[in-house]
């Protein structure tokens, strides 16, 4: 592997109030790569995603995050979005009264530019994406995440990703709560968006199924706010067999 | 606009003012003589002069309301109001004949353009009088009357006499008395049986002078089985002294008729907006108030519907936005007097920067009104800790067969909701505007598209500079 990384995280620590949650994360993602992060409930996966996206509730106490040579930590969330970071939320929020179609157009305009949100190309992509994800046209006039089923919320996150075309897509448990077809479409969506491009993805998940579809370049295990183990796709199977206790033993054994 | 003017106006887009070129301007203050002078100037029939004088005495004797915002009400100085000001000697049918500076004002407000595109008729009132008025010929041929109220009185005296004060008696409240005493301008509309006016008619009210009082009077009569949509807009310059807008609107929906009355009130923050709006719905008639209050210093306005005939229906959607130093005291009153009548109320308020929004609602169902349905929903959205929202709902249901539903909610914009929108490339202000416009969407979707777009832009502007 050569060239410079798309994203480089160095010694990232973050707290909420007085509680330190991220305790020194190091991670490098190259353009075109798909990485996966796995870990127990409460290990800090969503926190990592939120801190990368710039949630104001978390205070970064140490470390750096660099996106293509730019200091991400200096930017507000919307600037990070415009710089190319996308987060598919574990729990997307609703905005009653804001129509899906309108929201998509505005978001694409905000991130990719006014021109990209106009015209037939945008409309075609939208139509295609919705067909691929099995979303009906009537979906466009619904309100953002308002009364959506769990699966609809996840599909809508992926639809946004497809249209926004981020440089780095972070998917926080997008596969949780999706049916089998849903997982496959999400995986296909990620493949289409990343493979053979200069973009990258960071997939946070508890399950192997999605990883079998996307075949990540690297898998990282997060325990108590730190990446304690990284490996290739085979790591997912080992985790499935042996569990996180095994990781803990391995790690302490190496110390 | 000069820089000084611009800084005084701030974000309020309609806050400029023209030089005052009055052709007739009354001195400040109110007396029986002022009332008689207005009537004489207008060459009115004696019965109208008499009502005005009676109303004036009632106004004098009637104490201020003891609710709403008494503190702000007490600040009104009725001696420092100009009760009549005429800037143009005629109501023109052609924009080219309207005095240039006034025409420019309405151009800037986009009225002639809107007229060409999507309206059936327009009346434009500047200070006390309508300066422009027109209606599409085909409607005139169908017998639709759309005039400014003064012309209405001159040309259709019998009709005006029959209905004037029939829905809102002058003694209804202090401000309806004031309006009846000094009214000038407003619209008079009559839609004949069975005629459907497809495109809306619009009235635009502009106050230009300082310390001005605008007291328009509107009367809309929709005859059996007819329908009309009336839209009104209003703005005023930003001054450091206060102006007073006190209108009375009376709607009469005869059997099977449908009246929709939409308002986007965007007065500058120095205007007192104290308005009485009420309609009577006869058998199977529908009255809808679509009422948006964005501007003003204090608004006290409670659009009302009296469901008088069996099967009549009332629908009110009202939204209010209260920013710094503003109090929107709004609400809805519905009286179910007949059986099988239904009403639906949706009230939404947003408060920001210490603004205050109040909902004051009253629904009554009379004992002999069987099988009525009432649905009331009140939602408030607070944008910060200093802002305030109160709800004062009253229901007096004297018939046990009535089905009444009432829901109320107060919510705050959550950090997580903002973060979600910001993660899609929208700045904090833009995100707030998306949330706020979404909150108002049930209202905006009922407006003609052009108004909806304008309202969304207005709210986006209000959200600017609000962070930090
Ligand atoms: N806003 C917050 N306030 C308090 N504690 C928080 C907050 N956000 C995260 N935490 C805590 O930080 C820890 C990590 O949470 P995080 O959501 O990152 O876990 P996760 O790895 O995504 O878990 P899961 O697999 O359940 O989604 C947890 O102990 C959680 O309670
Ligand atoms: Mg999580």
XYZ file of C-alpha atoms and ligand atoms in Angstrom:
755
model
C 0.000 0.000 0.000
C 1.366 3.412 -0.917
C 0.319 7.051 -1.030
C -1.009 9.060 1.861
C -3.911 8.024 4.050
C -7.349 9.524 3.640
C -7.879 9.573 7.379
C -5.255 9.456 10.090
C -6.222 9.281 13.756
C -3.450 9.647 16.287
C -3.809 9.106 20.026
C -7.382 10.365 20.080
C -8.850 10.816 23.548
C -12.322 12.142 24.244
C -14.515 12.597 27.300
C -18.024 13.458 28.160
C -18.163 15.505 31.331
C -15.447 14.025 33.541
C -15.657 10.546 32.054
C -12.992 9.595 29.561
C -14.498 7.327 26.920
C -11.922 7.245 24.140
C -8.550 6.460 25.624
C -6.159 6.831 22.721
C -7.331 5.660 19.306
C -4.898 5.186 16.441
C -6.193 4.413 12.982
C -5.219 4.960 9.371
C -7.524 4.476 6.428
C -6.294 4.582 2.844
C -8.454 5.712 -0.094
C -10.543 2.851 -1.448
C -10.373 0.827 1.777
C -13.145 -0.578 3.875
C -12.438 -0.963 7.585
C -14.619 -2.539 10.227
C -14.746 -1.817 13.933
C -16.172 -4.377 16.323
C -16.474 -4.377 20.058
C -18.729 -4.955 23.014
C -21.668 -2.754 23.869
C -20.392 0.397 25.507
C -16.819 0.006 24.274
C -16.863 3.418 22.540
C -17.747 2.655 18.923
C -20.514 5.219 18.551
C -18.454 7.692 20.547
C -15.653 7.309 18.008
C -18.124 7.928 15.195
C -19.627 10.967 16.933
C -16.256 12.456 17.768
C -15.136 12.063 14.157
C -18.330 13.759 12.966
C -17.910 16.565 15.523
C -20.667 16.113 18.086
C -20.454 19.117 20.430
C -21.149 17.071 23.580
C -17.768 15.313 23.460
C -14.589 17.048 24.418
C -11.455 15.938 22.625
C -8.717 16.027 25.240
C -5.792 14.715 23.228
C -4.722 13.490 19.819
C -5.185 14.548 16.215
C -7.437 13.634 13.335
C -6.327 14.447 9.842
C -8.453 14.183 6.717
C -6.400 14.610 3.537
C -4.028 16.967 5.294
C -6.762 18.983 7.023
C -7.203 19.158 10.774
C -10.660 17.722 11.266
C -10.852 18.644 14.946
C -10.774 22.338 14.044
C -13.992 22.035 12.061
C -17.633 22.167 13.077
C -19.824 19.207 12.175
C -21.238 20.808 9.028
C -17.751 21.710 7.830
C -16.656 18.123 8.321
C -19.659 17.005 6.284
C -18.647 19.400 3.536
C -15.057 18.142 3.805
C -16.305 14.632 3.055
C -17.208 12.856 6.306
C -20.557 11.103 6.457
C -22.094 9.359 9.427
C -24.883 6.841 9.087
C -26.416 7.158 12.556
C -27.107 4.230 14.839
C -30.199 6.152 15.963
C -31.177 8.707 13.282
C -33.204 11.672 14.523
C -36.544 12.762 13.197
C -37.360 16.230 11.901
C -41.145 16.528 11.714
C -42.342 18.718 8.872
C -39.149 18.428 6.851
C -39.858 16.396 3.730
C -37.410 13.717 2.682
C -37.149 14.967 -0.914
C -36.512 18.528 0.157
C -33.985 17.445 2.778
C -32.048 15.286 0.304
C -31.872 18.074 -2.229
C -30.717 20.593 0.345
C -28.153 18.261 1.850
C -26.651 17.398 -1.521
C -26.591 21.116 -2.344
C -24.890 21.936 0.964
C -22.232 19.253 0.607
C -21.673 18.771 -3.108
C -22.827 22.148 -4.369
C -25.996 23.734 -5.651
C -25.464 22.481 -9.207
C -25.262 18.835 -8.150
C -28.686 19.002 -6.538
C -30.403 20.207 -9.685
C -31.224 18.599 -12.939
C -31.852 15.145 -14.253
C -28.667 13.487 -13.034
C -29.616 14.064 -9.414
C -33.141 12.904 -10.071
C -31.896 9.747 -11.761
C -29.526 8.920 -8.947
C -32.299 9.487 -6.469
C -34.652 7.242 -8.385
C -32.051 4.548 -8.796
C -31.022 4.657 -5.160
C -34.588 4.399 -3.986
C -35.280 1.459 -6.259
C -32.139 -0.274 -5.093
C -33.110 0.192 -1.465
C -36.718 -0.763 -2.061
C -38.118 2.634 -1.086
C -41.371 3.736 -2.651
C -41.714 7.136 -4.371
C -44.172 8.224 -1.703
C -41.238 8.098 0.687
C -40.051 11.456 -0.692
C -42.971 13.341 0.772
C -42.690 11.801 4.222
C -41.003 13.703 7.027
C -37.365 12.924 7.829
C -37.264 9.794 10.041
C -40.684 10.665 11.420
C -42.519 7.427 12.089
C -40.044 5.431 9.987
C -39.646 1.771 10.845
C -36.208 0.703 12.043
C -35.342 -0.673 8.627
C -36.608 2.416 6.800
C -34.384 4.601 8.933
C -31.336 2.541 8.034
C -32.213 2.482 4.351
C -32.694 6.232 4.412
C -29.230 6.711 5.913
C -27.771 4.692 3.060
C -29.794 6.626 0.484
C -28.255 9.799 1.870
C -24.808 8.268 1.655
C -25.378 7.300 -1.975
C -26.408 10.815 -2.949
C -23.917 12.711 -0.814
C -20.986 10.590 -2.036
C -18.710 11.170 0.957
C -14.960 10.596 1.069
C -15.311 8.701 4.310
C -18.566 6.991 5.186
C -18.887 5.893 8.803
C -21.679 3.365 9.240
C -22.676 2.970 12.869
C -24.500 -0.366 13.093
C -26.398 0.318 9.909
C -26.857 -3.448 9.570
C -28.532 -3.831 12.985
C -32.255 -4.208 12.666
C -32.134 -4.695 8.900
C -33.608 -7.780 7.279
C -31.387 -10.061 5.180
C -32.193 -8.283 1.929
C -31.562 -4.975 3.632
C -28.112 -6.037 4.743
C -27.255 -7.133 1.237
C -28.452 -3.864 -0.307
C -26.503 -1.858 2.241
C -23.402 -3.909 1.491
C -23.912 -3.409 -2.251
C -24.378 0.289 -1.640
C -21.100 0.469 0.263
C -19.313 -1.541 -2.418
C -20.606 0.724 -5.161
C -19.676 3.842 -3.236
C -16.154 2.772 -2.195
C -14.629 0.055 -4.318
C -12.589 1.416 -7.153
C -12.955 4.976 -5.890
C -10.851 7.234 -3.717
C -13.449 7.054 -0.944
C -13.363 4.834 2.116
C -15.713 3.360 4.697
C -15.584 2.588 8.386
C -18.205 0.020 9.283
C -19.156 -0.377 12.915
C -20.947 -3.663 13.438
C -21.652 -6.571 15.757
C -22.272 -9.073 12.979
C -20.289 -11.017 10.430
C -23.046 -11.090 7.881
C -22.418 -7.620 6.493
C -18.668 -8.238 6.525
C -19.131 -11.373 4.442
C -20.716 -9.142 1.801
C -18.335 -6.179 1.890
C -15.113 -8.045 2.734
C -13.298 -5.369 4.727
C -9.595 -4.748 4.238
C -9.099 -4.477 7.963
C -10.958 -5.262 11.145
C -10.289 -3.498 14.439
C -11.394 -4.531 17.884
C -12.292 -1.768 20.283
C -12.170 -2.466 24.006
C -12.724 0.207 26.611
C -11.955 3.130 24.332
C -8.903 1.669 22.650
C -8.206 -0.361 19.503
C -6.520 -3.392 21.008
C -6.296 -5.658 17.996
C -6.364 -5.262 14.214
C -6.320 -7.854 11.491
C -7.674 -9.024 8.161
C -11.159 -10.358 7.346
C -10.358 -13.640 9.127
C -10.445 -11.787 12.476
C -14.215 -11.551 12.241
C -14.536 -15.331 12.242
C -12.143 -15.720 15.130
C -14.176 -13.209 17.122
C -17.344 -15.063 16.329
C -15.840 -18.308 17.544
C -13.927 -17.178 20.568
C -15.557 -13.945 21.741
C -14.080 -10.793 23.209
C -12.682 -12.620 26.261
C -10.238 -14.258 23.884
C -9.157 -10.817 22.611
C -8.603 -9.629 26.154
C -6.507 -12.655 26.992
C -4.467 -12.349 23.797
C -3.817 -8.699 24.483
C -2.809 -9.115 28.110
C -0.693 -12.138 27.129
C 1.250 -9.969 24.704
C 1.967 -7.318 27.273
C -32.331 53.141 2.123
C -29.707 55.027 4.140
C -27.203 53.186 6.319
C -28.875 54.582 9.414
C -32.183 53.275 8.283
C -30.616 49.965 7.435
C -29.095 49.518 10.867
C -32.365 50.458 12.523
C -34.215 47.989 10.366
C -31.842 45.125 11.142
C -33.001 41.830 9.745
C -36.581 42.903 9.193
C -36.748 43.074 5.419
C -39.824 45.254 5.106
C -38.609 47.869 7.583
C -37.825 50.769 5.239
C -40.139 53.761 5.004
C -41.043 56.316 2.366
C -41.146 60.060 2.931
C -44.569 60.966 4.225
C -46.501 62.780 1.539
C -49.858 63.014 3.158
C -52.698 64.710 1.352
C -54.807 64.626 4.520
C -53.424 63.980 7.945
C -55.369 64.265 11.169
C -53.709 65.567 14.318
C -52.781 63.049 16.967
C -55.446 61.971 19.398
C -59.032 60.831 19.410
C -62.278 62.675 20.167
C -65.893 62.530 19.018
C -64.987 65.280 16.575
C -62.248 63.186 15.013
C -64.728 60.354 14.561
C -67.306 62.674 12.985
C -64.636 64.221 10.769
C -63.605 60.844 9.410
C -67.220 60.014 8.625
C -67.845 63.374 7.023
C -64.694 63.208 4.969
C -65.954 59.932 3.587
C -69.403 61.321 2.974
C -71.020 58.486 4.849
C -74.706 57.838 5.459
C -75.924 58.991 8.819
C -76.445 55.515 10.277
C -72.754 54.840 9.864
C -71.835 58.108 11.581
C -74.133 57.149 14.443
C -72.553 53.707 14.876
C -69.129 55.299 14.840
C -70.031 57.781 17.544
C -71.661 55.137 19.738
C -68.652 52.910 19.299
C -66.343 55.787 20.212
C -68.163 56.314 23.531
C -68.072 52.623 24.217
C -64.335 52.597 23.539
C -63.833 55.447 25.996
C -65.777 53.773 28.755
C -64.517 50.263 28.210
C -61.535 49.325 30.361
C -58.479 47.659 28.901
C -58.626 43.868 28.749
C -57.393 42.303 31.969
C -55.653 39.457 30.189
C -53.128 39.108 27.398
C -50.204 41.341 28.183
C -51.590 44.082 30.415
C -48.197 45.598 30.905
C -47.685 46.187 27.180
C -51.301 47.243 26.684
C -50.904 49.954 29.306
C -48.020 51.378 27.299
C -50.280 52.327 24.402
C -50.770 56.075 24.337
C -54.007 56.667 22.439
C -53.254 60.414 22.328
C -50.113 59.798 20.309
C -51.772 57.954 17.464
C -52.722 59.437 14.120
C -56.210 58.085 13.427
C -56.491 59.030 9.790
C -53.929 59.623 7.095
C -54.504 59.711 3.383
C -51.539 59.664 1.009
C -53.326 59.320 -2.264
C -56.585 60.902 -3.284
C -57.957 57.967 -5.183
C -58.099 54.215 -5.313
C -56.592 53.370 -8.677
C -57.335 50.442 -10.941
C -53.994 50.692 -12.668
C -50.658 50.513 -10.865
C -49.286 53.258 -13.168
C -51.723 55.723 -11.669
C -50.684 55.051 -8.080
C -48.298 57.746 -6.753
C -44.774 56.699 -7.570
C -43.285 56.233 -4.098
C -46.267 54.201 -2.970
C -46.153 52.113 -6.114
C -42.457 51.481 -5.521
C -43.238 50.253 -2.035
C -45.700 47.685 -3.325
C -43.293 46.748 -6.104
C -40.650 46.006 -3.511
C -43.152 43.922 -1.608
C -43.834 42.012 -4.818
C -47.567 42.703 -4.966
C -48.075 43.606 -8.659
C -45.990 40.595 -9.646
C -48.038 38.260 -7.473
C -51.202 39.736 -8.907
C -50.175 38.902 -12.449
C -49.185 35.386 -11.570
C -51.675 33.905 -9.228
C -54.354 36.187 -7.874
C -57.952 36.881 -8.797
C -57.874 40.350 -7.368
C -55.812 42.696 -5.251
C -56.407 45.544 -2.916
C -53.462 47.471 -1.557
C -53.978 49.685 1.428
C -51.455 52.354 2.397
C -52.100 54.002 5.777
C -55.844 54.607 5.995
C -56.975 54.182 2.404
C -56.800 51.667 -0.408
C -54.538 53.086 -3.096
C -55.002 50.322 -5.620
C -57.744 47.936 -6.328
C -58.557 45.489 -9.072
C -60.431 42.308 -9.768
C -60.366 40.000 -12.733
C -63.052 40.818 -15.236
C -64.497 37.325 -15.486
C -65.225 37.361 -11.759
C -66.873 40.743 -12.010
C -69.050 39.350 -14.778
C -70.092 36.497 -12.511
C -71.256 39.064 -9.995
C -68.398 38.801 -7.538
C -67.985 42.039 -5.633
C -64.515 42.810 -4.381
C -64.072 46.404 -3.269
C -62.339 48.379 -0.605
C -64.734 48.792 2.307
C -65.382 52.507 1.714
C -66.426 51.885 -1.866
C -68.452 48.911 -0.663
C -70.420 51.163 1.641
C -71.010 53.697 -1.123
C -72.017 51.210 -3.788
C -73.766 48.465 -1.761
C -75.098 50.299 1.222
C -77.998 47.934 1.898
C -75.766 44.871 1.988
C -73.235 46.572 4.240
C -75.954 47.841 6.545
C -77.374 44.349 6.889
C -74.102 42.703 7.859
C -71.862 45.406 9.341
C -71.364 44.659 13.065
C -73.599 41.590 12.738
C -70.783 39.196 13.562
C -68.597 41.449 15.684
C -70.715 44.021 17.511
C -68.794 47.198 18.298
C -69.284 46.446 21.979
C -67.520 43.109 21.664
C -64.283 44.448 23.086
C -62.389 47.687 23.509
C -60.566 47.346 20.221
C -63.565 46.357 18.149
C -65.160 49.539 19.502
C -62.103 51.563 18.505
C -62.103 50.046 15.030
C -65.808 50.695 14.533
C -65.334 54.320 15.576
C -62.466 55.137 13.232
C -62.431 52.391 10.601
C -61.086 53.162 7.163
C -60.267 50.870 4.281
C -60.322 47.093 4.397
C -62.140 44.835 1.961
C -65.746 44.248 1.085
C -66.478 40.994 -0.687
C -69.652 39.357 -1.853
C -69.617 36.052 -3.714
C -72.960 35.143 -5.330
C -74.581 31.726 -4.882
C -72.730 28.873 -6.470
C -69.759 30.932 -7.668
C -66.346 29.476 -6.926
C -63.505 31.947 -6.985
C -60.676 29.602 -7.923
C -57.624 31.770 -7.375
C -57.200 33.683 -4.129
C -57.882 37.381 -3.781
C -55.340 39.310 -1.809
C -55.254 42.360 0.385
C -52.010 43.918 1.423
C -51.792 46.353 4.293
C -48.881 48.702 4.645
C -48.349 51.230 7.399
C -45.734 53.794 6.393
C -46.025 56.776 8.752
C -44.765 56.958 12.315
C -47.269 56.618 15.151
C -49.849 55.601 12.645
C -53.060 53.860 13.499
C -54.469 51.546 10.848
C -58.054 50.437 11.366
C -59.210 48.519 8.370
C -62.559 46.814 8.335
C -63.284 43.727 6.314
C -66.595 42.095 5.536
C -66.849 38.942 3.458
C -70.179 37.414 2.523
C -70.165 34.088 0.707
C -73.632 33.267 -0.538
C -75.027 29.738 -0.686
C -72.713 27.121 -2.115
C -70.021 29.606 -3.106
C -66.349 29.630 -2.192
C -63.495 32.087 -1.857
C -59.961 32.206 -0.535
C -58.861 35.570 0.818
C -55.211 36.216 1.628
C -53.879 39.156 3.570
C -50.349 40.288 4.206
C -49.028 43.177 6.215
C -45.773 44.981 6.949
C -44.634 48.288 8.379
C -41.418 50.262 8.717
C -39.310 49.822 11.808
C -39.581 52.892 14.029
C -38.585 53.519 17.598
C -42.101 54.676 18.409
C -45.155 52.481 18.285
C -47.903 52.133 15.735
C -51.293 50.608 16.247
C -53.084 48.186 13.960
C -56.559 47.314 15.049
C -58.724 45.616 12.474
C -62.101 43.952 12.548
C -62.926 41.145 10.144
C -66.418 39.692 9.777
C -67.115 36.590 7.692
C -70.514 35.273 6.776
C -70.624 31.835 5.182
C -74.204 31.162 4.111
C -75.425 27.553 3.745
C -72.909 25.357 1.953
C -70.418 28.189 1.423
C -66.688 27.912 2.024
C -64.492 30.795 3.155
C -60.817 30.432 3.711
C -59.043 33.433 5.198
C -55.249 33.299 5.251
C -53.018 35.802 6.978
C -49.305 36.253 7.118
C -48.799 39.042 9.607
C -45.274 40.383 9.550
C -45.532 43.770 11.221
C -42.330 45.359 12.419
C -41.555 44.979 16.122
C -43.011 48.386 17.010
C -46.568 47.607 15.946
C -49.385 46.692 18.302
C -51.600 44.248 16.470
C -54.981 43.993 18.206
C -57.435 42.395 15.870
C -60.903 40.899 16.129
C -61.708 38.235 13.545
C -64.878 36.236 13.587
C -67.038 34.314 11.200
C -70.510 32.804 11.225
C -70.936 29.488 9.461
C -74.486 28.555 8.497
C -75.723 25.073 7.545
C -73.004 22.889 6.056
C -70.761 25.904 5.568
C -67.035 25.877 6.266
C -64.876 28.665 7.611
C -61.119 28.292 7.784
C -58.695 30.690 9.378
C -55.103 30.093 8.363
C -53.396 32.568 10.603
C -49.681 33.292 10.796
C -48.261 35.841 13.197
C -44.581 36.481 12.762
C -44.049 40.141 13.559
C -45.423 42.900 15.836
C -44.627 43.936 19.390
C -47.817 42.570 20.858
C -50.445 40.631 18.977
C -53.747 39.803 20.603
C -55.823 37.929 18.117
C -58.262 35.044 18.535
C -59.899 34.122 15.233
C -63.361 32.807 16.010
C -66.033 30.788 14.298
C -69.641 30.551 15.332
C -71.023 27.275 14.033
C -74.596 28.343 13.735
C -76.046 25.961 11.187
C -76.231 22.207 11.347
C -73.267 20.412 9.805
C -71.075 23.510 9.751
C -67.319 23.068 10.018
C -64.530 25.261 11.359
C -60.866 24.784 10.833
C -58.153 26.975 12.302
C -54.459 26.585 11.802
C -52.468 29.245 13.543
C -48.770 29.710 14.013
C -46.940 32.352 15.961
C -43.313 33.275 16.188
C -42.158 35.434 19.087
C -38.651 36.828 19.018
C -36.918 39.272 21.285
C -39.302 41.702 22.950
C -42.322 40.191 21.234
C -45.442 38.684 22.688
C -47.854 36.761 20.505
C -51.026 36.211 22.450
C -53.066 34.235 20.004
C -55.738 31.626 20.163
C -58.930 30.363 18.716
C -62.567 30.512 19.718
C -65.178 28.133 18.407
C -68.815 28.059 19.418
C -70.796 24.962 18.482
C -74.400 26.155 18.476
C -75.871 23.511 16.168
C -75.828 19.744 15.863
C -73.314 17.768 13.821
C -70.894 20.662 13.739
C -67.183 19.954 13.750
C -64.096 21.949 14.537
C -60.411 21.377 14.210
C -57.759 23.598 15.744
C -54.025 23.367 15.297
C -51.953 25.971 17.055
C -48.167 26.116 16.875
C -45.872 28.608 18.484
C -42.154 29.185 18.465
C -40.402 31.404 20.970
C -36.836 32.598 20.765
C -34.548 35.118 22.477
C -36.911 35.676 25.370
C -39.991 35.958 23.178
C -43.302 34.877 24.573
C -46.057 32.897 22.907
C -49.430 32.295 24.488
C -52.289 30.163 23.326
C -55.650 31.270 24.634
C -58.350 29.005 23.360
C -62.047 28.679 23.973
C -64.373 26.020 22.649
C -68.004 25.848 23.673
C -70.660 23.305 22.795
C -74.199 24.392 23.563
C -76.683 21.981 25.193
C -78.824 21.474 22.121
C -75.894 20.876 19.777
C -75.894 17.100 19.365
C -73.102 14.957 18.034
C -70.397 17.606 17.749
C -66.726 16.907 17.231
C -63.880 19.022 18.541
C -60.195 18.443 17.989
C -57.592 20.782 19.477
C -53.835 20.390 19.170
C -51.396 22.945 20.606
C -47.657 22.574 20.115
C -44.986 24.926 21.338
C -41.325 24.887 20.433
C -38.864 26.777 22.616
C -35.531 27.660 21.078
C -33.780 28.683 24.274
C -34.100 28.829 28.039
C -35.223 32.460 28.287
C -38.223 32.022 26.024
C -41.665 31.265 27.223
C -44.849 29.562 26.178
C -48.176 29.384 28.004
C -51.358 27.600 27.123
C -54.754 28.629 28.422
C -57.286 26.271 26.894
C -60.909 26.455 27.938
C -63.607 23.983 26.943
C -67.191 24.411 27.966
C -69.038 21.384 26.757
C -72.698 21.356 27.721
C -73.748 18.426 25.600
C -72.630 15.006 26.729
C -72.678 13.586 23.190
C -69.791 15.770 22.063
C -66.505 14.116 21.193
C -63.663 16.357 22.278
C -59.963 15.725 21.867
C -57.261 17.974 23.201
C -53.510 17.544 22.991
C -50.786 19.940 24.020
C -47.018 19.675 23.860
C -44.026 21.848 24.583
C -40.730 20.833 23.065
C -37.216 22.078 22.762
C -34.790 21.713 19.905
C -32.416 18.965 20.983
C -28.669 19.025 20.411
C -28.926 15.614 18.808
C -31.489 16.801 16.274
C -29.282 19.778 15.403
C -26.246 17.514 15.160
C -28.045 15.187 12.787
C -28.828 18.058 10.417
C -25.377 19.574 10.774
C -23.840 16.227 9.851
C -25.615 16.695 6.524
C -23.741 19.875 5.768
C -26.103 22.463 7.251
C -24.720 25.160 9.519
C -26.280 25.482 12.941
C -28.464 28.372 11.801
C -29.570 26.540 8.682
C -30.324 23.459 10.746
C -32.420 25.490 13.140
C -34.287 26.997 10.211
C -34.989 23.506 8.856
C -36.391 22.442 12.222
C -38.437 25.616 12.636
C -39.839 25.513 9.118
C -40.647 21.854 9.610
C -42.512 22.732 12.774
C -44.555 25.314 10.858
C -45.052 23.031 7.863
C -48.662 22.089 8.651
C -49.373 25.817 8.324
C -47.166 26.644 5.340
C -48.492 23.789 3.250
C -51.932 25.422 3.434
C -50.641 28.709 2.022
C -50.377 29.570 -1.657
C -46.917 28.417 -2.707
C -45.515 31.932 -3.107
C -46.433 32.766 0.460
C -45.024 29.509 1.752
C -41.668 30.180 0.131
C -41.615 33.688 1.550
C -42.481 32.482 5.018
C -39.713 29.895 4.961
C -37.212 32.552 3.937
C -38.505 34.847 6.637
C -37.989 32.199 9.303
C -34.517 31.356 7.983
C -33.692 35.047 8.356
C -35.036 35.040 11.900
C -32.728 32.141 12.760
C -29.652 34.049 11.562
C -27.525 35.506 14.282
C -29.453 33.502 16.821
C -26.651 31.172 17.772
C -24.103 31.770 20.439
N -23.768 11.411 26.052
C -23.277 10.513 26.925
N -23.454 10.696 28.251
C -22.955 9.791 29.130
N -22.307 8.694 28.783
C -22.102 8.464 27.481
C -22.585 9.360 26.481
N -22.231 8.873 25.291
C -21.583 7.718 25.526
N -21.496 7.477 26.845
C -20.896 6.299 27.457
O -19.723 5.989 26.769
C -19.582 4.584 26.640
C -19.420 4.234 25.188
O -20.650 4.439 24.520
P -20.840 4.191 22.966
O -22.191 4.640 22.608
O -19.711 4.785 22.248
O -20.761 2.598 22.907
P -20.891 1.637 21.672
O -19.582 0.929 21.558
O -21.361 2.358 20.493
O -21.975 0.612 22.199
P -23.167 -0.157 21.413
O -22.565 -1.377 20.821
O -24.110 -0.515 22.512
O -23.759 0.775 20.435
C -20.798 3.972 27.306
O -20.452 3.588 28.606
C -21.789 5.097 27.303
O -22.686 4.967 28.382
Mg -23.111 2.339 19.394
